[in-house]
Coordinates of C-alpha atoms in Angstrom, one line a residue:
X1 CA 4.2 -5.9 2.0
X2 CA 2.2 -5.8 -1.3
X3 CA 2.0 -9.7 -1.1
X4 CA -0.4 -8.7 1.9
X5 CA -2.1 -6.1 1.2
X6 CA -3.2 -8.0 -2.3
X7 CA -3.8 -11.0 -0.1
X8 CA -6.0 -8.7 2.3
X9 CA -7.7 -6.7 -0.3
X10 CA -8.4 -10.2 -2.4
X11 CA -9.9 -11.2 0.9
X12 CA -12.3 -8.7 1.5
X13 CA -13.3 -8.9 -1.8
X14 CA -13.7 -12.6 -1.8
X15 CA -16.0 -12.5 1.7
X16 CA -18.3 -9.6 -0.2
X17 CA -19.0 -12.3 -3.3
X18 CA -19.4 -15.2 -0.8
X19 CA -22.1 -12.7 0.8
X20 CA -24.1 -11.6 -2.0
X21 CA -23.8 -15.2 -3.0
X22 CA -25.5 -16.3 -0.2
X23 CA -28.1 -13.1 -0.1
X24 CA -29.1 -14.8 -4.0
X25 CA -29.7 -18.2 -2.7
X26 CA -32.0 -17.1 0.5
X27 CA -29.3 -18.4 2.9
X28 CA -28.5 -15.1 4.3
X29 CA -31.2 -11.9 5.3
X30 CA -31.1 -9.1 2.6
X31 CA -30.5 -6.7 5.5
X32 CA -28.0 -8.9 7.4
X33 CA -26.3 -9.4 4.0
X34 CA -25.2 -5.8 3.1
X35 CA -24.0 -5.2 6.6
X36 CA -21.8 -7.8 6.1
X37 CA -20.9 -6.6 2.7
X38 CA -19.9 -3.1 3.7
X39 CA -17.4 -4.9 5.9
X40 CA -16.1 -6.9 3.5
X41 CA -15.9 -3.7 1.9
X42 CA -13.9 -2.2 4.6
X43 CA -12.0 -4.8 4.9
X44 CA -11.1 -4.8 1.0
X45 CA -10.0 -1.0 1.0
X46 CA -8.3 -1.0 4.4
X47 CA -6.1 -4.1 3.0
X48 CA -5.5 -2.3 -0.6
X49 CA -4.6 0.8 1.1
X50 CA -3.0 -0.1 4.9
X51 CA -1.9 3.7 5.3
X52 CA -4.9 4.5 5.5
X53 CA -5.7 3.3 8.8
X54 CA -2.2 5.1 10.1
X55 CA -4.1 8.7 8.7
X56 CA -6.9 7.9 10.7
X57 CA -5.3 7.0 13.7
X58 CA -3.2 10.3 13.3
X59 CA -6.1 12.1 12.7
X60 CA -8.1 11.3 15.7
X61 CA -5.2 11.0 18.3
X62 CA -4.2 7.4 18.3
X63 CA -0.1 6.5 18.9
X64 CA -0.8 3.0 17.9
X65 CA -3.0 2.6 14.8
X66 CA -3.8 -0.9 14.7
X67 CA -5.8 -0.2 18.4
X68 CA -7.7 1.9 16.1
X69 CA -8.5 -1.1 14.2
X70 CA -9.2 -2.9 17.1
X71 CA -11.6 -0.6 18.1
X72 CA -13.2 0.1 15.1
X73 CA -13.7 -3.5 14.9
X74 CA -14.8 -4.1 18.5
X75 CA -17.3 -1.0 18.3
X76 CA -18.9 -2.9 15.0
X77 CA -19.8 -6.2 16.6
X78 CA -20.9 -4.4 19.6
X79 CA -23.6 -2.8 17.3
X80 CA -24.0 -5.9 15.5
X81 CA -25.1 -7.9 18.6
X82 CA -27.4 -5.3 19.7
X83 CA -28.7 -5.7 16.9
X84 CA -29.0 -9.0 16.4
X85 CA -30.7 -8.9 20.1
X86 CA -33.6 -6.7 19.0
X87 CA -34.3 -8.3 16.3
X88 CA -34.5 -11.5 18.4
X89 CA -36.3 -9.5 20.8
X90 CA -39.3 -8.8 18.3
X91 CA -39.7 -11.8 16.7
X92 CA -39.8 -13.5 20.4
X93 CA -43.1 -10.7 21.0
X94 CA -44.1 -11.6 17.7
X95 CA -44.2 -15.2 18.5
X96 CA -46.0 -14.4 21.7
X97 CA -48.5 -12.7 20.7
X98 CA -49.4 -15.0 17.3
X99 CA -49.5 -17.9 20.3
X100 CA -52.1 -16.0 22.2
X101 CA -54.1 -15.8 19.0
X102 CA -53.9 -19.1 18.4
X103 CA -54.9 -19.9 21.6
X104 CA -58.2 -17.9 21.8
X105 CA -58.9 -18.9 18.2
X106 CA -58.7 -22.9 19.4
X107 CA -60.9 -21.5 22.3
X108 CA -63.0 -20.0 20.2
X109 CA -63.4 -23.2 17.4
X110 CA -64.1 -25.3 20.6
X111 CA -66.9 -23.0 22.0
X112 CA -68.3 -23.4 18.4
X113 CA -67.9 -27.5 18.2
X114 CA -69.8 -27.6 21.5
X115 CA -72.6 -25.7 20.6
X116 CA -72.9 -27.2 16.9
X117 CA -72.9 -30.6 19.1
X118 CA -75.5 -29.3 21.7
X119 CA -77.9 -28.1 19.4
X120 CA -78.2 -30.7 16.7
X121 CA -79.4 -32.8 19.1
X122 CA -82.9 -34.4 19.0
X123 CA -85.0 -32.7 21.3
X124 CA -87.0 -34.3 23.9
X125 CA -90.5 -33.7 24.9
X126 CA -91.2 -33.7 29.0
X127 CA -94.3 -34.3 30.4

């Protein structure tokens, strides 16, 4: 059993330098980063100390602590996909709107090429 709970803990500690590794290089959002980092954290202390996760199933009613685990775990990705969605979801408005800009700025650039053309244009006398 400590063979897997070293293994586990070594793990989680492991994923958390591969994390801030990737956070140094640019590779990896600061803020996505140290979410991903706390559960490597998590993962780290709940493999160095497995009894843990029995206390706190006890403590909050479950028979069968691992479906606390599950939960737990299920719960986080659940928040991280919302997540992940609204951040997608801004950028997408973001992108919008920056295209509208763009679009009434070429509008705008044309408007102003036509009239430069239009008025340096010799002018003709009628009779």
């Amino acid at each position: 059993m400590a063979s897997l709970q070293m293994t586990t803990a070594l793990l989680g500690i492991g994923l958390a330098v591969l994390i801030l590794y990737l956070i140094r290089r640019d590779h990896l959002y600061l803020m996505h980063g140290l979410f991903w980092v706390v559960v490597a954290g998590a993962a780290a202390v709940l493999g160095a100390w497995p009894g843990l996760i029995d206390r706190l199933a006890r403590w909050t009613g479950f028979s069968y602590p691992p479906a606390l685990l599950l939960l737990l775990a299920s719960i986080v990705l659940l928040v991280k996909a919302l997540h992940a969605d609204m951040v997608n979801t801004r950028i997408e408005r973001d992108v919008r709107r920056l295209n509208q800009r763009l679009a009434l700025l070429e509008a705008d650039l044309e408007s102003l090429r036509q009239e430069a053309a239009g008025g340096s244009a010799p002018h003709t006398m009628r009779s």
